[in-house]
Amino acid sequence: LGRHRDDNRQTGFSYNGVDFNQSNLNIFAGLCAVDIPEHVEMMLKALEENGQVCTRMGAYKPRTNPYSFQGHGKGCLPWVFEKAGKHGIKVVAMEITHESHIEEIDTCLEKLGRPTGVMLQVGTRNTQNFELLKAIGRQSTYPVLLKRGFGITLNESLNAAEYLASEGNANVIFCLRGMKTEAGQPHRNMVDFAHVPAVKRLTRMPVCVDPSHSVGTREKAPDGILDVMHATAQGVVAGANMVLVDFHPKPEKALVDGPQALLMNELPAYLEDIHLCHDTW
Ligand code: PEP
């Protein structure tokens, strides 16, 4: 996946009718964690009404606290995928935390006649889970969204991407999601979107930004704009090719990361803002 000085090899790939490369932009707004069918339905309906064909939906959640909600797991896959297909979603970004989840997803999609596609997400806590990366790399059915490790160097995270490619799957998108710092405030992580052009220069991977997990709050700047929106704009202006962002119809009822979720009625303005930023390219 590394780019060399004289390397003109094409970047990117197509999956389920959606192009992913270093020149275009795809938006994956959705639920951090699947909770109840009503919320999933509301989210997907809003996406369809706003012309979106991609989403994020977490079924397997890697939690810091073992007593926190761990995600519905494979039990929710059939109704999530069916609903996604019904609303015209072509790609669902879904984190997996164990290689057995690949088969669970594949079996479910196969049984349903593949109403939608899935992008396998590797979270920041698993960036250096090499056995998981190798297992994901051995399959070529699903593209991969690899998150940067929050406490390792950029180069170490880029090497993690090579674990996927070296096993056979080069359909990889690299996601910046902020870095842990001692400071801890005012955002959950130190937003690292200035690295978008650096990753594009160093590699052939499309680059994603995750403003929700970087910022981690619904704080607003003095201009009244949410910090999540400002961070998104920074990432898109910097050349991001994908945005992964949390929305929720009722953030107070969300089972994971509610405090950072944007609201359904903020979706149109959010999308418009992204397109304005993208037009500056
Ligand atoms: C997520 O996207 O749901 C998530 C847990 O993100 P991260 O791995 O970046 O913490």
PDB file of C-alpha atoms and ligand atoms in Angstrom:
ATOM      1  CA  LEU A   1       0.000   0.000   0.000  1.00  0.00           C
ATOM      2  CA  GLY A   2       3.033   2.248   0.352  1.00  0.00           C
ATOM      3  CA  ARG A   3       3.607   4.814  -2.342  1.00  0.00           C
ATOM      4  CA  HIS A   4       7.056   5.169  -3.854  1.00  0.00           C
ATOM      5  CA  ARG A   5       8.494   8.175  -5.619  1.00  0.00           C
ATOM      6  CA  ASP A   6       8.037   6.730  -9.132  1.00  0.00           C
ATOM      7  CA  ASP A   7       4.863   4.840  -8.291  1.00  0.00           C
ATOM      8  CA  ASN A   8       1.956   5.679 -10.563  1.00  0.00           C
ATOM      9  CA  ARG A   9      -0.116   2.674  -9.652  1.00  0.00           C
ATOM     10  CA  GLN A  10      -3.772   3.539  -9.343  1.00  0.00           C
ATOM     11  CA  THR A  11      -5.238   4.227  -5.953  1.00  0.00           C
ATOM     12  CA  GLY A  12      -8.503   2.850  -4.736  1.00  0.00           C
ATOM     13  CA  PHE A  13     -11.112   0.296  -5.684  1.00  0.00           C
ATOM     14  CA  SER A  14     -14.825  -0.145  -6.334  1.00  0.00           C
ATOM     15  CA  TYR A  15     -17.083  -2.113  -4.062  1.00  0.00           C
ATOM     16  CA  ASN A  16     -20.785  -2.830  -4.541  1.00  0.00           C
ATOM     17  CA  GLY A  17     -21.127   0.089  -6.950  1.00  0.00           C
ATOM     18  CA  VAL A  18     -19.278   2.624  -4.780  1.00  0.00           C
ATOM     19  CA  ASP A  19     -15.855   3.997  -5.769  1.00  0.00           C
ATOM     20  CA  PHE A  20     -13.206   4.522  -3.117  1.00  0.00           C
ATOM     21  CA  ASN A  21     -10.060   6.379  -4.141  1.00  0.00           C
ATOM     22  CA  GLN A  22      -7.798   9.275  -3.215  1.00  0.00           C
ATOM     23  CA  SER A  23      -9.793  11.747  -5.320  1.00  0.00           C
ATOM     24  CA  ASN A  24     -13.415  11.291  -4.304  1.00  0.00           C
ATOM     25  CA  LEU A  25     -15.394  11.496  -1.074  1.00  0.00           C
ATOM     26  CA  ASN A  26     -17.852   9.092   0.559  1.00  0.00           C
ATOM     27  CA  ILE A  27     -19.814   9.844   3.694  1.00  0.00           C
ATOM     28  CA  PHE A  28     -20.654   7.134   6.226  1.00  0.00           C
ATOM     29  CA  ALA A  29     -23.073   8.699   8.695  1.00  0.00           C
ATOM     30  CA  GLY A  30     -24.846   6.303  11.022  1.00  0.00           C
ATOM     31  CA  LEU A  31     -25.189   4.757  14.441  1.00  0.00           C
ATOM     32  CA  CYS A  32     -22.076   4.083  16.489  1.00  0.00           C
ATOM     33  CA  ALA A  33     -23.943   1.095  17.929  1.00  0.00           C
ATOM     34  CA  VAL A  34     -27.058  -0.666  16.727  1.00  0.00           C
ATOM     35  CA  ASP A  35     -29.637  -0.516  19.513  1.00  0.00           C
ATOM     36  CA  ILE A  36     -33.328  -0.878  18.635  1.00  0.00           C
ATOM     37  CA  PRO A  37     -34.925  -1.428  15.206  1.00  0.00           C
ATOM     38  CA  GLU A  38     -36.850   1.850  15.474  1.00  0.00           C
ATOM     39  CA  HIS A  39     -33.635   3.910  15.753  1.00  0.00           C
ATOM     40  CA  VAL A  40     -31.946   1.998  12.933  1.00  0.00           C
ATOM     41  CA  GLU A  41     -35.020   2.565  10.766  1.00  0.00           C
ATOM     42  CA  MET A  42     -35.083   6.301  11.548  1.00  0.00           C
ATOM     43  CA  MET A  43     -31.395   6.630  10.740  1.00  0.00           C
ATOM     44  CA  LEU A  44     -31.625   4.739   7.457  1.00  0.00           C
ATOM     45  CA  LYS A  45     -34.734   6.612   6.367  1.00  0.00           C
ATOM     46  CA  ALA A  46     -32.980   9.947   6.969  1.00  0.00           C
ATOM     47  CA  LEU A  47     -29.967   8.770   4.985  1.00  0.00           C
ATOM     48  CA  GLU A  48     -32.139   7.672   2.062  1.00  0.00           C
ATOM     49  CA  GLU A  49     -34.041  10.964   2.112  1.00  0.00           C
ATOM     50  CA  ASN A  50     -30.703  12.758   1.924  1.00  0.00           C
ATOM     51  CA  GLY A  51     -29.370  10.712  -0.981  1.00  0.00           C
ATOM     52  CA  GLN A  52     -26.865   8.664   1.022  1.00  0.00           C
ATOM     53  CA  VAL A  53     -25.854   5.123   0.030  1.00  0.00           C
ATOM     54  CA  CYS A  54     -23.353   4.335   2.808  1.00  0.00           C
ATOM     55  CA  THR A  55     -23.672   4.101   6.568  1.00  0.00           C
ATOM     56  CA  ARG A  56     -21.951   2.979   9.732  1.00  0.00           C
ATOM     57  CA  MET A  57     -23.632   0.512  12.104  1.00  0.00           C
ATOM     58  CA  GLY A  58     -21.853  -1.144  15.021  1.00  0.00           C
ATOM     59  CA  ALA A  59     -22.927  -4.649  15.992  1.00  0.00           C
ATOM     60  CA  TYR A  60     -19.718  -5.756  17.739  1.00  0.00           C
ATOM     61  CA  LYS A  61     -18.541  -3.012  20.094  1.00  0.00           C
ATOM     62  CA  PRO A  62     -15.063  -3.038  21.673  1.00  0.00           C
ATOM     63  CA  ARG A  63     -15.647  -1.400  25.067  1.00  0.00           C
ATOM     64  CA  THR A  64     -13.102  -0.177  27.580  1.00  0.00           C
ATOM     65  CA  ASN A  65     -15.375  -1.303  30.412  1.00  0.00           C
ATOM     66  CA  PRO A  66     -16.458  -4.974  30.370  1.00  0.00           C
ATOM     67  CA  TYR A  67     -19.745  -4.057  32.068  1.00  0.00           C
ATOM     68  CA  SER A  68     -20.733  -1.615  29.308  1.00  0.00           C
ATOM     69  CA  PHE A  69     -23.022  -2.658  26.446  1.00  0.00           C
ATOM     70  CA  GLN A  70     -20.949  -4.842  24.109  1.00  0.00           C
ATOM     71  CA  GLY A  71     -23.175  -4.633  21.026  1.00  0.00           C
ATOM     72  CA  HIS A  72     -25.946  -6.966  19.876  1.00  0.00           C
ATOM     73  CA  GLY A  73     -23.485  -9.061  17.855  1.00  0.00           C
ATOM     74  CA  LYS A  74     -24.715 -11.434  15.183  1.00  0.00           C
ATOM     75  CA  GLY A  75     -28.291 -11.372  16.514  1.00  0.00           C
ATOM     76  CA  CYS A  76     -28.968  -7.977  14.955  1.00  0.00           C
ATOM     77  CA  LEU A  77     -27.304  -8.615  11.596  1.00  0.00           C
ATOM     78  CA  PRO A  78     -30.360  -9.957   9.708  1.00  0.00           C
ATOM     79  CA  TRP A  79     -32.631  -7.035  10.482  1.00  0.00           C
ATOM     80  CA  VAL A  80     -29.893  -4.432  10.138  1.00  0.00           C
ATOM     81  CA  PHE A  81     -28.855  -5.716   6.699  1.00  0.00           C
ATOM     82  CA  GLU A  82     -32.448  -6.123   5.546  1.00  0.00           C
ATOM     83  CA  LYS A  83     -33.309  -2.577   6.564  1.00  0.00           C
ATOM     84  CA  ALA A  84     -30.115  -1.231   4.992  1.00  0.00           C
ATOM     85  CA  GLY A  85     -31.022  -2.900   1.690  1.00  0.00           C
ATOM     86  CA  LYS A  86     -34.586  -1.622   1.879  1.00  0.00           C
ATOM     87  CA  HIS A  87     -33.279   1.950   2.176  1.00  0.00           C
ATOM     88  CA  GLY A  88     -30.821   1.634  -0.708  1.00  0.00           C
ATOM     89  CA  ILE A  89     -27.660   1.400   1.362  1.00  0.00           C
ATOM     90  CA  LYS A  90     -24.835  -0.158  -0.625  1.00  0.00           C
ATOM     91  CA  VAL A  91     -22.091  -0.262   1.999  1.00  0.00           C
ATOM     92  CA  VAL A  92     -22.349  -0.641   5.785  1.00  0.00           C
ATOM     93  CA  ALA A  93     -19.128   0.008   7.713  1.00  0.00           C
ATOM     94  CA  MET A  94     -19.142  -2.462  10.599  1.00  0.00           C
ATOM     95  CA  GLU A  95     -16.390  -3.063  13.113  1.00  0.00           C
ATOM     96  CA  ILE A  96     -15.373  -6.617  13.838  1.00  0.00           C
ATOM     97  CA  THR A  97     -13.329  -7.604  16.852  1.00  0.00           C
ATOM     98  CA  HIS A  98     -12.754 -11.283  16.106  1.00  0.00           C
ATOM     99  CA  GLU A  99     -12.160 -13.195  12.898  1.00  0.00           C
ATOM    100  CA  SER A 100     -15.253 -15.345  13.523  1.00  0.00           C
ATOM    101  CA  HIS A 101     -17.322 -12.210  12.881  1.00  0.00           C
ATOM    102  CA  ILE A 102     -16.337 -12.310   9.191  1.00  0.00           C
ATOM    103  CA  GLU A 103     -18.134 -15.610   8.778  1.00  0.00           C
ATOM    104  CA  GLU A 104     -21.115 -14.448  10.796  1.00  0.00           C
ATOM    105  CA  ILE A 105     -21.505 -11.427   8.521  1.00  0.00           C
ATOM    106  CA  ASP A 106     -20.884 -13.432   5.367  1.00  0.00           C
ATOM    107  CA  THR A 107     -23.333 -16.207   6.285  1.00  0.00           C
ATOM    108  CA  CYS A 108     -26.011 -13.680   7.134  1.00  0.00           C
ATOM    109  CA  LEU A 109     -25.563 -11.664   3.934  1.00  0.00           C
ATOM    110  CA  GLU A 110     -25.543 -14.822   1.846  1.00  0.00           C
ATOM    111  CA  LYS A 111     -28.752 -16.080   3.466  1.00  0.00           C
ATOM    112  CA  LEU A 112     -30.471 -12.741   2.782  1.00  0.00           C
ATOM    113  CA  GLY A 113     -29.318 -12.614  -0.853  1.00  0.00           C
ATOM    114  CA  ARG A 114     -26.812  -9.804  -0.148  1.00  0.00           C
ATOM    115  CA  PRO A 115     -29.182  -6.852   0.183  1.00  0.00           C
ATOM    116  CA  THR A 116     -26.219  -4.611   1.041  1.00  0.00           C
ATOM    117  CA  GLY A 117     -22.434  -4.681   1.189  1.00  0.00           C
ATOM    118  CA  VAL A 118     -20.173  -4.492   4.249  1.00  0.00           C
ATOM    119  CA  MET A 119     -16.870  -2.771   4.884  1.00  0.00           C
ATOM    120  CA  LEU A 120     -15.049  -4.483   7.745  1.00  0.00           C
ATOM    121  CA  GLN A 121     -13.804  -1.943  10.281  1.00  0.00           C
ATOM    122  CA  VAL A 122     -10.761  -2.579  12.463  1.00  0.00           C
ATOM    123  CA  GLY A 123     -10.945  -0.304  15.492  1.00  0.00           C
ATOM    124  CA  THR A 124      -8.119   1.633  17.073  1.00  0.00           C
ATOM    125  CA  ARG A 125      -7.793  -0.932  19.857  1.00  0.00           C
ATOM    126  CA  ASN A 126      -7.102  -3.658  17.295  1.00  0.00           C
ATOM    127  CA  THR A 127      -4.809  -1.785  14.902  1.00  0.00           C
ATOM    128  CA  GLN A 128      -1.944  -4.039  15.953  1.00  0.00           C
ATOM    129  CA  ASN A 129      -3.947  -7.224  16.450  1.00  0.00           C
ATOM    130  CA  PHE A 130      -1.865  -8.914  13.786  1.00  0.00           C
ATOM    131  CA  GLU A 131      -3.719 -12.240  13.776  1.00  0.00           C
ATOM    132  CA  LEU A 132      -7.017 -10.418  13.232  1.00  0.00           C
ATOM    133  CA  LEU A 133      -5.430  -8.324  10.466  1.00  0.00           C
ATOM    134  CA  LYS A 134      -4.040 -11.434   8.785  1.00  0.00           C
ATOM    135  CA  ALA A 135      -7.423 -13.183   8.937  1.00  0.00           C
ATOM    136  CA  ILE A 136      -9.162 -10.156   7.437  1.00  0.00           C
ATOM    137  CA  GLY A 137      -6.417  -9.866   4.830  1.00  0.00           C
ATOM    138  CA  ARG A 138      -6.952 -13.485   3.736  1.00  0.00           C
ATOM    139  CA  GLN A 139     -10.499 -12.693   2.563  1.00  0.00           C
ATOM    140  CA  SER A 140     -11.113 -10.502  -0.427  1.00  0.00           C
ATOM    141  CA  THR A 141     -14.922 -10.332  -0.311  1.00  0.00           C
ATOM    142  CA  TYR A 142     -15.013  -7.247   1.909  1.00  0.00           C
ATOM    143  CA  PRO A 143     -12.967  -4.035   1.845  1.00  0.00           C
ATOM    144  CA  VAL A 144     -11.431  -2.866   5.103  1.00  0.00           C
ATOM    145  CA  LEU A 145     -11.491   0.351   7.088  1.00  0.00           C
ATOM    146  CA  LEU A 146      -8.402   0.361   9.304  1.00  0.00           C
ATOM    147  CA  LYS A 147      -8.314   2.879  12.133  1.00  0.00           C
ATOM    148  CA  ARG A 148      -5.057   4.468  13.174  1.00  0.00           C
ATOM    149  CA  GLY A 149      -3.821   3.141  16.520  1.00  0.00           C
ATOM    150  CA  PHE A 150      -4.399   5.845  19.141  1.00  0.00           C
ATOM    151  CA  GLY A 151      -1.119   5.335  20.996  1.00  0.00           C
ATOM    152  CA  ILE A 152       1.396   4.256  18.344  1.00  0.00           C
ATOM    153  CA  THR A 153       3.304   6.055  15.623  1.00  0.00           C
ATOM    154  CA  LEU A 154       1.797   6.758  12.243  1.00  0.00           C
ATOM    155  CA  ASN A 155       4.364   4.498  10.665  1.00  0.00           C
ATOM    156  CA  GLU A 156       3.343   1.628  12.950  1.00  0.00           C
ATOM    157  CA  SER A 157      -0.287   2.081  11.909  1.00  0.00           C
ATOM    158  CA  LEU A 158       0.686   2.158   8.240  1.00  0.00           C
ATOM    159  CA  ASN A 159       2.591  -1.082   8.763  1.00  0.00           C
ATOM    160  CA  ALA A 160      -0.578  -2.575  10.220  1.00  0.00           C
ATOM    161  CA  ALA A 161      -2.287  -1.794   6.895  1.00  0.00           C
ATOM    162  CA  GLU A 162       0.446  -3.788   5.167  1.00  0.00           C
ATOM    163  CA  TYR A 163      -0.604  -6.847   7.184  1.00  0.00           C
ATOM    164  CA  LEU A 164      -3.913  -6.723   5.320  1.00  0.00           C
ATOM    165  CA  ALA A 165      -2.296  -6.192   1.933  1.00  0.00           C
ATOM    166  CA  SER A 166       0.444  -8.768   2.411  1.00  0.00           C
ATOM    167  CA  GLU A 167      -2.205 -11.437   3.061  1.00  0.00           C
ATOM    168  CA  GLY A 168      -4.048 -10.495  -0.121  1.00  0.00           C
ATOM    169  CA  ASN A 169      -6.526  -7.695   0.590  1.00  0.00           C
ATOM    170  CA  ALA A 170      -5.347  -4.294  -0.665  1.00  0.00           C
ATOM    171  CA  ASN A 171      -8.847  -2.761  -0.620  1.00  0.00           C
ATOM    172  CA  VAL A 172      -8.009  -0.773   2.474  1.00  0.00           C
ATOM    173  CA  ILE A 173      -9.053   2.685   3.649  1.00  0.00           C
ATOM    174  CA  PHE A 174      -6.983   4.262   6.401  1.00  0.00           C
ATOM    175  CA  CYS A 175      -8.893   6.180   9.084  1.00  0.00           C
ATOM    176  CA  LEU A 176      -7.601   9.034  11.229  1.00  0.00           C
ATOM    177  CA  ARG A 177      -9.561   9.162  14.498  1.00  0.00           C
ATOM    178  CA  GLY A 178      -7.435  11.252  16.842  1.00  0.00           C
ATOM    179  CA  MET A 179      -4.633  10.364  19.223  1.00  0.00           C
ATOM    180  CA  LYS A 180      -4.623   9.917  22.987  1.00  0.00           C
ATOM    181  CA  THR A 181      -2.829  12.673  24.858  1.00  0.00           C
ATOM    182  CA  GLU A 182      -2.164  13.429  28.507  1.00  0.00           C
ATOM    183  CA  ALA A 183      -4.233  16.570  28.147  1.00  0.00           C
ATOM    184  CA  GLY A 184      -7.541  14.749  27.664  1.00  0.00           C
ATOM    185  CA  GLN A 185      -9.428  18.041  27.243  1.00  0.00           C
ATOM    186  CA  PRO A 186     -11.252  19.739  25.641  1.00  0.00           C
ATOM    187  CA  HIS A 187     -11.663  16.880  23.176  1.00  0.00           C
ATOM    188  CA  ARG A 188     -11.565  13.167  23.811  1.00  0.00           C
ATOM    189  CA  ASN A 189      -8.571  12.848  21.492  1.00  0.00           C
ATOM    190  CA  MET A 190      -6.113  15.158  19.759  1.00  0.00           C
ATOM    191  CA  VAL A 191      -7.577  15.653  16.306  1.00  0.00           C
ATOM    192  CA  ASP A 192      -4.978  14.542  13.750  1.00  0.00           C
ATOM    193  CA  PHE A 193      -6.593  15.512  10.449  1.00  0.00           C
ATOM    194  CA  ALA A 194      -3.542  17.518   9.353  1.00  0.00           C
ATOM    195  CA  HIS A 195      -2.137  14.044   8.623  1.00  0.00           C
ATOM    196  CA  VAL A 196      -4.640  13.454   5.784  1.00  0.00           C
ATOM    197  CA  PRO A 197      -2.302  14.792   3.066  1.00  0.00           C
ATOM    198  CA  ALA A 198       0.672  13.056   4.668  1.00  0.00           C
ATOM    199  CA  VAL A 199      -1.017   9.632   4.516  1.00  0.00           C
ATOM    200  CA  LYS A 200      -2.069  10.307   0.901  1.00  0.00           C
ATOM    201  CA  ARG A 201       1.507  11.225   0.052  1.00  0.00           C
ATOM    202  CA  LEU A 202       2.969   8.196   1.806  1.00  0.00           C
ATOM    203  CA  THR A 203       0.465   5.589   0.638  1.00  0.00           C
ATOM    204  CA  ARG A 204      -2.048   4.780  -2.074  1.00  0.00           C
ATOM    205  CA  MET A 205      -4.888   4.347   0.401  1.00  0.00           C
ATOM    206  CA  PRO A 206      -7.994   6.546   0.425  1.00  0.00           C
ATOM    207  CA  VAL A 207      -8.047   8.376   3.777  1.00  0.00           C
ATOM    208  CA  CYS A 208     -11.023   8.555   6.110  1.00  0.00           C
ATOM    209  CA  VAL A 209     -11.561  10.916   9.037  1.00  0.00           C
ATOM    210  CA  ASP A 210     -13.680  10.146  12.080  1.00  0.00           C
ATOM    211  CA  PRO A 211     -14.591  13.498  13.650  1.00  0.00           C
ATOM    212  CA  SER A 212     -16.934  11.867  16.191  1.00  0.00           C
ATOM    213  CA  HIS A 213     -14.354   9.694  17.906  1.00  0.00           C
ATOM    214  CA  SER A 214     -11.692  12.393  17.602  1.00  0.00           C
ATOM    215  CA  VAL A 215     -13.723  15.160  19.220  1.00  0.00           C
ATOM    216  CA  GLY A 216     -16.011  13.042  21.405  1.00  0.00           C
ATOM    217  CA  THR A 217     -18.394  15.825  22.504  1.00  0.00           C
ATOM    218  CA  ARG A 218     -21.201  18.079  21.284  1.00  0.00           C
ATOM    219  CA  GLU A 219     -19.392  21.234  22.393  1.00  0.00           C
ATOM    220  CA  LYS A 220     -19.797  24.276  20.177  1.00  0.00           C
ATOM    221  CA  ALA A 221     -17.309  26.931  19.153  1.00  0.00           C
ATOM    222  CA  PRO A 222     -18.129  30.598  19.909  1.00  0.00           C
ATOM    223  CA  ASP A 223     -19.501  30.822  16.347  1.00  0.00           C
ATOM    224  CA  GLY A 224     -22.208  28.323  17.364  1.00  0.00           C
ATOM    225  CA  ILE A 225     -20.870  25.531  15.164  1.00  0.00           C
ATOM    226  CA  LEU A 226     -20.340  22.103  16.723  1.00  0.00           C
ATOM    227  CA  ASP A 227     -16.697  21.118  17.183  1.00  0.00           C
ATOM    228  CA  VAL A 228     -17.538  17.863  15.330  1.00  0.00           C
ATOM    229  CA  MET A 229     -18.579  19.943  12.315  1.00  0.00           C
ATOM    230  CA  HIS A 230     -15.465  22.097  12.489  1.00  0.00           C
ATOM    231  CA  ALA A 231     -13.285  18.978  12.673  1.00  0.00           C
ATOM    232  CA  THR A 232     -15.148  17.422   9.745  1.00  0.00           C
ATOM    233  CA  ALA A 233     -14.568  20.550   7.663  1.00  0.00           C
ATOM    234  CA  GLN A 234     -10.869  20.508   8.535  1.00  0.00           C
ATOM    235  CA  GLY A 235     -10.572  16.880   7.461  1.00  0.00           C
ATOM    236  CA  VAL A 236     -12.456  17.381   4.205  1.00  0.00           C
ATOM    237  CA  VAL A 237     -10.544  20.545   3.290  1.00  0.00           C
ATOM    238  CA  ALA A 238      -7.351  18.597   3.993  1.00  0.00           C
ATOM    239  CA  GLY A 239      -8.425  16.079   1.345  1.00  0.00           C
ATOM    240  CA  ALA A 240     -10.225  13.289   3.226  1.00  0.00           C
ATOM    241  CA  ASN A 241     -11.857  10.688   0.965  1.00  0.00           C
ATOM    242  CA  MET A 242     -14.292   9.358   3.525  1.00  0.00           C
ATOM    243  CA  VAL A 243     -16.057  10.672   6.620  1.00  0.00           C
ATOM    244  CA  LEU A 244     -17.229   8.281   9.328  1.00  0.00           C
ATOM    245  CA  VAL A 245     -19.592  10.108  11.647  1.00  0.00           C
ATOM    246  CA  ASP A 246     -22.020   9.274  14.441  1.00  0.00           C
ATOM    247  CA  PHE A 247     -25.645  10.352  14.285  1.00  0.00           C
ATOM    248  CA  HIS A 248     -28.521   9.224  16.496  1.00  0.00           C
ATOM    249  CA  PRO A 249     -32.247  10.000  16.500  1.00  0.00           C
ATOM    250  CA  LYS A 250     -32.229  10.081  20.309  1.00  0.00           C
ATOM    251  CA  PRO A 251     -28.655  10.497  21.587  1.00  0.00           C
ATOM    252  CA  GLU A 252     -29.837  10.367  25.205  1.00  0.00           C
ATOM    253  CA  LYS A 253     -31.039   6.809  24.528  1.00  0.00           C
ATOM    254  CA  ALA A 254     -27.898   5.707  22.619  1.00  0.00           C
ATOM    255  CA  LEU A 255     -26.147   2.738  24.217  1.00  0.00           C
ATOM    256  CA  VAL A 256     -22.678   3.855  23.070  1.00  0.00           C
ATOM    257  CA  ASP A 257     -21.157   7.322  22.612  1.00  0.00           C
ATOM    258  CA  GLY A 258     -24.458   9.253  22.665  1.00  0.00           C
ATOM    259  CA  PRO A 259     -22.813  12.513  23.818  1.00  0.00           C
ATOM    260  CA  GLN A 260     -20.911  12.900  20.537  1.00  0.00           C
ATOM    261  CA  ALA A 261     -23.753  11.995  18.162  1.00  0.00           C
ATOM    262  CA  LEU A 262     -25.229  14.544  15.790  1.00  0.00           C
ATOM    263  CA  LEU A 263     -29.007  14.809  15.524  1.00  0.00           C
ATOM    264  CA  MET A 264     -31.174  13.713  12.630  1.00  0.00           C
ATOM    265  CA  ASN A 265     -32.240  17.298  11.902  1.00  0.00           C
ATOM    266  CA  GLU A 266     -28.557  18.290  11.641  1.00  0.00           C
ATOM    267  CA  LEU A 267     -27.944  15.851   8.794  1.00  0.00           C
ATOM    268  CA  PRO A 268     -28.902  18.062   5.805  1.00  0.00           C
ATOM    269  CA  ALA A 269     -26.744  21.019   6.938  1.00  0.00           C
ATOM    270  CA  TYR A 270     -23.904  18.671   7.816  1.00  0.00           C
ATOM    271  CA  LEU A 271     -23.942  17.117   4.344  1.00  0.00           C
ATOM    272  CA  GLU A 272     -24.192  20.518   2.695  1.00  0.00           C
ATOM    273  CA  ASP A 273     -21.222  21.794   4.692  1.00  0.00           C
ATOM    274  CA  ILE A 274     -19.151  18.774   3.647  1.00  0.00           C
ATOM    275  CA  HIS A 275     -19.976  19.374   0.003  1.00  0.00           C
ATOM    276  CA  LEU A 276     -19.005  23.053   0.269  1.00  0.00           C
ATOM    277  CA  CYS A 277     -15.668  22.038   1.814  1.00  0.00           C
ATOM    278  CA  HIS A 278     -15.154  19.369  -0.821  1.00  0.00           C
ATOM    279  CA  ASP A 279     -15.759  21.924  -3.561  1.00  0.00           C
ATOM    280  CA  THR A 280     -12.683  23.827  -2.335  1.00  0.00           C
ATOM    281  CA  TRP A 281     -10.464  20.990  -3.660  1.00  0.00           C
TER     282      TRP A 281
HETATM  283  C1  PEP B   1     -16.055   3.206  16.422  1.00  0.00           C
HETATM  284  O1  PEP B   1     -15.852   3.752  15.317  1.00  0.00           O
HETATM  285  O2  PEP B   1     -17.151   2.766  16.750  1.00  0.00           O
HETATM  286  C2  PEP B   1     -14.950   3.090  17.379  1.00  0.00           C
HETATM  287  C3  PEP B   1     -15.058   2.358  18.477  1.00  0.00           C
HETATM  288  O3  PEP B   1     -13.897   3.816  17.021  1.00  0.00           O
HETATM  289  P1  PEP B   1     -12.375   3.737  17.518  1.00  0.00           P
HETATM  290  O4  PEP B   1     -11.897   2.370  17.208  1.00  0.00           O
HETATM  291  O5  PEP B   1     -11.726   4.798  16.701  1.00  0.00           O
HETATM  292  O6  PEP B   1     -12.376   4.065  18.985  1.00  0.00           O
END
